[in-house]
Short mmCIF file of C-alpha atoms and ligand atoms in Angstrom, two decimals:
data_model
loop_
_atom_site.label_atom_id
_atom_site.label_comp_id
_atom_site.label_asym_id
_atom_site.label_seq_id
_atom_site.Cartn_x
_atom_site.Cartn_y
_atom_site.Cartn_z
CA MET A 1 17.79 -15.61 -9.11
CA TYR A 2 15.59 -18.61 -8.51
CA PHE A 3 13.18 -17.17 -5.99
CA SER A 4 11.67 -14.35 -8.05
CA PRO A 5 10.03 -16.62 -10.63
CA LEU A 6 9.10 -19.02 -7.85
CA THR A 7 7.24 -16.43 -5.84
CA THR A 8 5.52 -15.21 -9.02
CA ILE A 9 4.50 -18.72 -10.01
CA PHE A 10 3.29 -19.44 -6.50
CA GLY A 11 1.33 -16.20 -6.34
CA SER A 12 -0.45 -16.86 -9.63
CA LEU A 13 -1.15 -20.46 -8.66
CA LEU A 14 -2.82 -19.07 -5.58
CA ALA A 15 -4.94 -16.74 -7.71
CA THR A 16 -6.06 -19.48 -10.13
CA THR A 17 -6.72 -21.99 -7.39
CA VAL A 18 -8.97 -19.68 -5.46
CA ILE A 19 -11.17 -19.68 -8.56
CA ALA A 20 -10.73 -23.41 -9.26
CA LEU A 21 -11.08 -24.66 -5.67
CA PRO A 22 -14.71 -25.82 -5.67
CA HIS A 23 -14.36 -27.62 -9.04
CA GLN A 24 -11.18 -29.70 -8.68
CA GLN A 25 -10.75 -32.74 -6.51
CA GLN A 26 -7.96 -35.32 -6.47
CA THR A 27 -6.53 -37.69 -3.95
CA PRO A 28 -3.23 -36.39 -2.60
CA THR A 29 -0.49 -38.69 -1.42
CA LYS A 30 2.16 -37.91 1.16
CA ILE A 31 5.46 -36.99 -0.49
CA ALA A 32 8.79 -38.05 0.99
CA PRO A 33 10.82 -35.18 2.45
CA ARG A 34 13.81 -34.10 0.37
CA GLN A 35 17.07 -35.61 1.47
CA GLY A 36 18.84 -34.01 4.39
CA PHE A 37 15.78 -32.08 5.58
CA ASP A 38 16.47 -30.72 9.03
CA LEU A 39 14.03 -28.29 10.62
CA THR A 40 16.64 -26.93 13.03
CA GLN A 41 18.69 -25.49 10.13
CA TYR A 42 16.05 -22.79 9.70
CA HIS A 43 16.58 -19.36 11.22
CA VAL A 44 13.73 -17.18 12.32
CA PRO A 45 13.71 -13.69 10.75
CA LEU A 46 14.41 -11.20 13.53
CA SER A 47 14.91 -7.81 11.87
CA ASN A 48 12.40 -5.27 10.57
CA GLY A 49 15.17 -3.47 8.72
CA SER A 50 16.35 -1.29 11.58
CA GLN A 51 15.77 -3.21 14.83
CA SER A 52 15.78 -6.89 15.80
CA LEU A 53 14.04 -9.18 18.25
CA PRO A 54 16.36 -11.09 20.65
CA SER A 55 17.88 -14.26 19.14
CA PRO A 56 16.42 -17.64 20.09
CA ASN A 57 18.23 -19.44 22.89
CA SER A 58 16.89 -22.99 22.46
CA THR A 59 16.04 -25.57 19.80
CA LEU A 60 13.51 -24.94 17.05
CA LYS A 61 10.53 -27.26 17.42
CA ALA A 62 7.94 -26.09 14.89
CA ILE A 63 7.30 -23.48 12.22
CA THR A 64 3.62 -22.78 11.77
CA LEU A 65 1.38 -20.49 9.80
CA GLY A 66 -1.13 -18.77 12.05
CA ARG A 67 -4.35 -17.76 10.30
CA GLY A 68 -7.22 -16.15 12.17
CA THR A 69 -8.34 -12.88 13.70
CA GLN A 70 -7.07 -10.27 16.09
CA ASN A 71 -9.93 -9.06 18.28
CA TYR A 72 -10.58 -5.53 19.43
CA THR A 73 -13.32 -3.79 21.32
CA CYS A 74 -14.71 -0.27 20.98
CA LYS A 75 -16.08 1.40 24.09
CA PRO A 76 -18.03 3.48 23.50
CA SER A 77 -18.64 2.11 20.01
CA GLY A 78 -19.05 4.30 16.94
CA THR A 79 -17.33 7.37 18.35
CA PRO A 80 -14.39 9.06 16.64
CA THR A 81 -12.77 9.92 19.99
CA SER A 82 -12.35 6.34 21.22
CA VAL A 83 -9.82 3.87 19.84
CA PRO A 84 -10.10 0.08 19.45
CA VAL A 85 -8.51 -1.81 22.35
CA ALA A 86 -6.94 -5.24 21.82
CA VAL A 87 -8.87 -8.00 23.62
CA GLY A 88 -7.35 -11.15 22.18
CA ALA A 89 -6.87 -13.29 19.12
CA LYS A 90 -7.88 -16.60 17.71
CA ALA A 91 -5.93 -18.51 15.07
CA ASN A 92 -5.35 -21.98 13.73
CA LEU A 93 -1.69 -22.96 13.54
CA ILE A 94 -0.80 -24.93 10.41
CA ASP A 95 2.37 -27.01 10.60
CA LEU A 96 4.63 -25.93 7.73
CA SER A 97 7.19 -28.78 8.06
CA PRO A 98 5.74 -30.83 5.16
CA LEU A 99 5.96 -27.73 2.98
CA LEU A 100 9.59 -27.12 3.93
CA ALA A 101 10.44 -30.77 3.38
CA HIS A 102 8.97 -30.75 -0.13
CA PRO A 103 11.55 -30.84 -2.96
CA PHE A 104 9.73 -27.96 -4.69
CA PHE A 105 10.72 -25.65 -1.84
CA ASN A 106 14.45 -26.18 -2.32
CA SER A 107 17.06 -24.67 -0.08
CA ASP A 108 17.72 -21.56 -2.24
CA ALA A 109 14.14 -20.51 -1.97
CA GLU A 110 13.09 -21.73 1.42
CA SER A 111 13.33 -18.57 3.46
CA VAL A 112 11.79 -16.45 0.72
CA VAL A 113 8.93 -18.89 0.32
CA LEU A 114 8.37 -19.08 4.06
CA ASP A 115 8.47 -15.33 4.58
CA ALA A 116 5.88 -14.75 1.87
CA VAL A 117 3.43 -17.40 3.10
CA PRO A 118 1.41 -15.21 5.53
CA ALA A 119 0.79 -12.42 2.99
CA TRP A 120 -0.30 -14.93 0.33
CA PHE A 121 -2.61 -16.91 2.57
CA LEU A 122 -4.20 -13.96 4.26
CA ASN A 123 -6.17 -13.90 0.99
CA LEU A 124 -7.71 -17.32 1.61
CA ALA A 125 -10.65 -17.38 4.01
CA ASP A 126 -9.29 -19.67 6.69
CA ALA A 127 -6.90 -22.48 7.64
CA ASN A 128 -9.04 -25.21 6.05
CA THR A 129 -9.10 -23.40 2.71
CA ILE A 130 -5.31 -23.06 2.88
CA ILE A 131 -4.93 -26.78 3.58
CA GLU A 132 -7.22 -27.52 0.62
CA PHE A 133 -5.08 -25.27 -1.58
CA PHE A 134 -1.91 -27.21 -0.78
CA LYS A 135 -3.63 -30.53 -1.41
CA ILE A 136 -4.87 -29.49 -4.83
CA VAL A 137 -1.93 -27.47 -6.13
CA PHE A 138 1.09 -29.17 -4.58
CA ASN A 139 -0.25 -32.52 -3.47
CA ILE A 140 1.08 -31.63 -0.03
CA ILE A 141 -0.90 -32.52 3.07
CA LEU A 142 -0.66 -29.88 5.75
CA ASP A 143 -2.21 -30.30 9.17
CA ILE A 144 -3.39 -27.98 11.90
CA LEU A 145 -0.83 -28.47 14.66
CA GLY A 146 -2.72 -26.43 17.22
CA VAL A 147 -4.57 -23.28 18.13
CA HIS A 148 -3.75 -19.84 19.46
CA PHE A 149 -6.17 -18.02 21.75
CA PHE A 150 -6.25 -15.91 24.90
CA ASN A 151 -7.19 -17.82 28.04
CA ASP A 152 -9.67 -16.64 30.70
CA ALA A 153 -6.90 -14.69 32.43
CA GLY A 154 -6.10 -12.90 29.15
CA VAL A 155 -2.81 -14.76 28.63
CA PRO A 156 -1.83 -15.51 25.01
CA THR A 157 -1.95 -19.29 24.78
CA PHE A 158 -0.67 -21.74 22.18
CA SER A 159 -2.05 -25.23 22.47
CA LEU A 160 -0.08 -27.62 20.25
CA GLY A 161 -1.19 -31.06 21.47
CA ASP A 162 1.73 -33.45 21.93
CA THR A 163 4.17 -30.73 20.86
CA GLY A 164 3.36 -28.74 23.99
CA THR A 165 1.54 -25.75 25.41
CA LEU A 166 2.93 -22.26 25.68
CA LEU A 167 1.50 -19.52 27.85
CA GLY A 168 3.25 -16.44 26.54
CA LYS A 169 4.91 -13.53 28.31
CA LYS A 170 6.08 -10.74 26.04
CA VAL A 171 9.85 -10.14 26.08
CA GLY A 172 10.26 -8.26 22.81
CA ASP A 173 8.35 -6.49 20.05
CA ILE A 174 9.18 -4.50 16.96
CA ILE A 175 6.96 -2.77 14.42
CA ALA A 176 6.42 -4.89 11.29
CA PRO A 177 8.61 -3.85 8.33
CA ALA A 178 7.28 -0.99 6.21
CA ASN A 179 6.54 -3.34 3.29
CA ALA A 180 4.43 -5.76 5.40
CA ASP A 181 1.04 -6.68 3.96
CA PRO A 182 -1.56 -4.37 5.59
CA GLY A 183 -4.54 -6.70 5.08
CA PRO A 184 -6.38 -8.99 2.62
CA GLY A 185 -5.91 -7.85 -0.97
CA GLY A 186 -3.16 -5.51 0.18
CA GLN A 187 -5.80 -3.28 1.82
CA GLY A 188 -6.18 -2.59 5.52
CA PRO A 189 -4.93 -0.63 8.51
CA GLY A 190 -1.62 -2.52 8.76
CA ALA A 191 0.31 -5.53 9.98
CA VAL A 192 0.56 -6.28 13.70
CA ASP A 193 3.94 -6.10 15.44
CA TRP A 194 6.52 -8.87 15.38
CA LEU A 195 6.78 -10.42 18.86
CA TYR A 196 8.96 -12.63 20.99
CA LEU A 197 7.12 -14.36 23.86
CA SER A 198 8.74 -16.57 26.47
CA GLN A 199 7.09 -19.07 28.76
CA ALA A 200 4.78 -18.07 31.61
CA PRO A 201 3.90 -20.61 34.35
CA GLY A 202 1.67 -23.41 33.03
CA SER A 203 3.73 -23.91 29.86
CA GLU A 204 4.83 -27.40 28.92
CA GLY A 205 7.32 -28.59 26.28
CA LEU A 206 7.69 -25.13 24.72
CA SER A 207 9.82 -22.25 25.98
CA SER A 208 9.18 -19.46 23.50
CA VAL A 209 7.53 -18.34 20.30
CA TYR A 210 8.20 -15.68 17.68
CA ARG A 211 5.41 -14.03 15.72
CA VAL A 212 6.99 -12.71 12.52
CA GLU A 213 6.18 -11.89 8.88
CA THR A 214 2.84 -10.59 10.06
CA ALA A 215 0.14 -9.67 7.53
CA GLY A 216 -2.92 -7.64 8.56
CA GLY A 217 -4.40 -7.72 12.07
CA LYS A 218 -4.21 -4.03 13.00
CA PRO A 219 -7.46 -2.31 14.01
CA PRO A 220 -8.99 0.76 12.39
CA LYS A 221 -7.41 3.95 13.77
CA SER A 222 -10.54 5.05 15.61
CA CYS A 223 -13.91 3.64 16.69
CA ASP A 224 -15.69 5.97 14.30
CA GLY A 225 -18.50 3.94 12.73
CA GLN A 226 -17.24 0.72 14.34
CA PRO A 227 -19.29 -1.86 16.28
CA ASP A 228 -18.49 -2.92 19.88
CA ASP A 229 -16.52 -5.95 18.75
CA ILE A 230 -14.09 -5.93 15.84
CA GLU A 231 -12.38 -8.96 14.37
CA VAL A 232 -9.49 -8.20 12.02
CA GLN A 233 -8.17 -10.92 9.70
CA TYR A 234 -4.46 -11.67 10.04
CA ALA A 235 -1.79 -14.22 9.25
CA ALA A 236 1.73 -14.66 10.63
CA LEU A 237 4.51 -17.17 11.02
CA TYR A 238 4.81 -18.56 14.54
CA TRP A 239 8.20 -20.16 15.26
CA PHE A 240 8.15 -22.35 18.40
CA TYR A 241 11.21 -23.33 20.48
CA GLU A 242 11.43 -26.10 23.03
C1 NAG B 301 15.99 -17.48 26.97
O1 NAG B 301 15.55 -16.13 26.86
C2 NAG B 301 14.36 -15.87 27.60
C3 NAG B 301 13.92 -14.48 27.25
O2 NAG B 301 14.95 -13.53 27.42
C4 NAG B 301 14.62 -16.09 29.08
O3 NAG B 301 13.43 -15.84 29.79
C5 NAG B 301 15.07 -17.53 29.29
O4 NAG B 301 15.42 -17.72 30.62
C6 NAG B 301 16.27 -17.86 28.40
N1 NAG B 301 16.51 -19.28 28.49
C7 NAG B 301 17.74 -19.80 28.57
C8 NAG B 301 17.81 -21.28 28.59
O5 NAG B 301 18.73 -19.11 28.62
C1 NAG B 302 11.54 -1.42 13.69
O1 NAG B 302 10.98 -1.51 14.96
C2 NAG B 302 11.30 -0.41 15.80
C3 NAG B 302 10.75 -0.72 17.18
O2 NAG B 302 9.39 -0.98 17.14
C4 NAG B 302 10.73 0.87 15.20
O3 NAG B 302 11.06 1.97 16.02
C5 NAG B 302 11.30 1.07 13.81
O4 NAG B 302 10.69 2.16 13.21
C6 NAG B 302 11.07 -0.18 12.97
N1 NAG B 302 11.82 -0.03 11.73
C7 NAG B 302 11.28 -0.19 10.53
C8 NAG B 302 12.21 -0.04 9.38
O5 NAG B 302 10.10 -0.44 10.39
C1 NAG B 303 -13.00 -12.69 19.48
O1 NAG B 303 -12.87 -14.04 19.20
C2 NAG B 303 -13.72 -14.89 19.93
C3 NAG B 303 -13.40 -16.25 19.53
O2 NAG B 303 -12.31 -16.66 20.26
C4 NAG B 303 -15.15 -14.51 19.74
O3 NAG B 303 -15.96 -15.36 20.50
C5 NAG B 303 -15.35 -13.08 20.12
O4 NAG B 303 -16.66 -12.71 19.94
C6 NAG B 303 -14.42 -12.23 19.30
N1 NAG B 303 -14.56 -10.82 19.51
C7 NAG B 303 -14.18 -10.15 20.61
C8 NAG B 303 -14.28 -8.67 20.51
O5 NAG B 303 -13.77 -10.69 21.61
#
């Protein structure tokens, strides 16, 4: 099988680069996509092993890596009897198209590589560090396509510039697969659910998004010893449809 060595190589490259990052600099050049690259041939993972999210019903527009935090609040804080309540999230969305188009990520390996990306890059501090990693190791330039946040009305929002804006309305969720990465370094309370959100009023150019292959993001089980505001590191793939 091709993908096992690939994932191993990629994982160890990640480990060495984290150490080497501050010392190495080179000028990356854009690499031509491999022949026949077509984003719409990719299929979003839908199953956690026993249940599935609904299938997409429109055209794939972007596959992004979301890297940021899930926010929770503890009221009252520090007490074992209260539980953290979700109050929002904030993440940068890195466009993965240049990665998929790269000859290194050939068609045999593409879904395996993609699916493993959130767990690997949960271990890097933030989106800019991830972008730096790809420049140095693969000579691939990745860009931040947009941001994910909750608006003043508490609606999950995805602002992707020219690609569009999605205000999300939840239509499906499943628990992340049992083997999902629970947090940075494989430590943490768990991976947030996989989601399917469709468009709420105010959306433009985008009709839906899937959050899959989640890594981290779940809060501690109780507010015992926790502050008022908790930010939990997470990463996920966000697949956007037009
Ligand atoms: C696609 O599915 C979503 C969620 O079930 C639904 O809201 C939307 O109307 C559907 N769109 C089309 C074009 O069928
Ligand atoms: C898949 O998701 C469903 C719904 O959330 C959950 O009941 C089930 O336990 C999950 N299966 C696995 C294998 O995690
Ligand atoms: C959540 O994230 C925002 C950034 O969007 C931050 O300002 C806020 O303090 C964080 N924490 C909570 C609990 O909202």
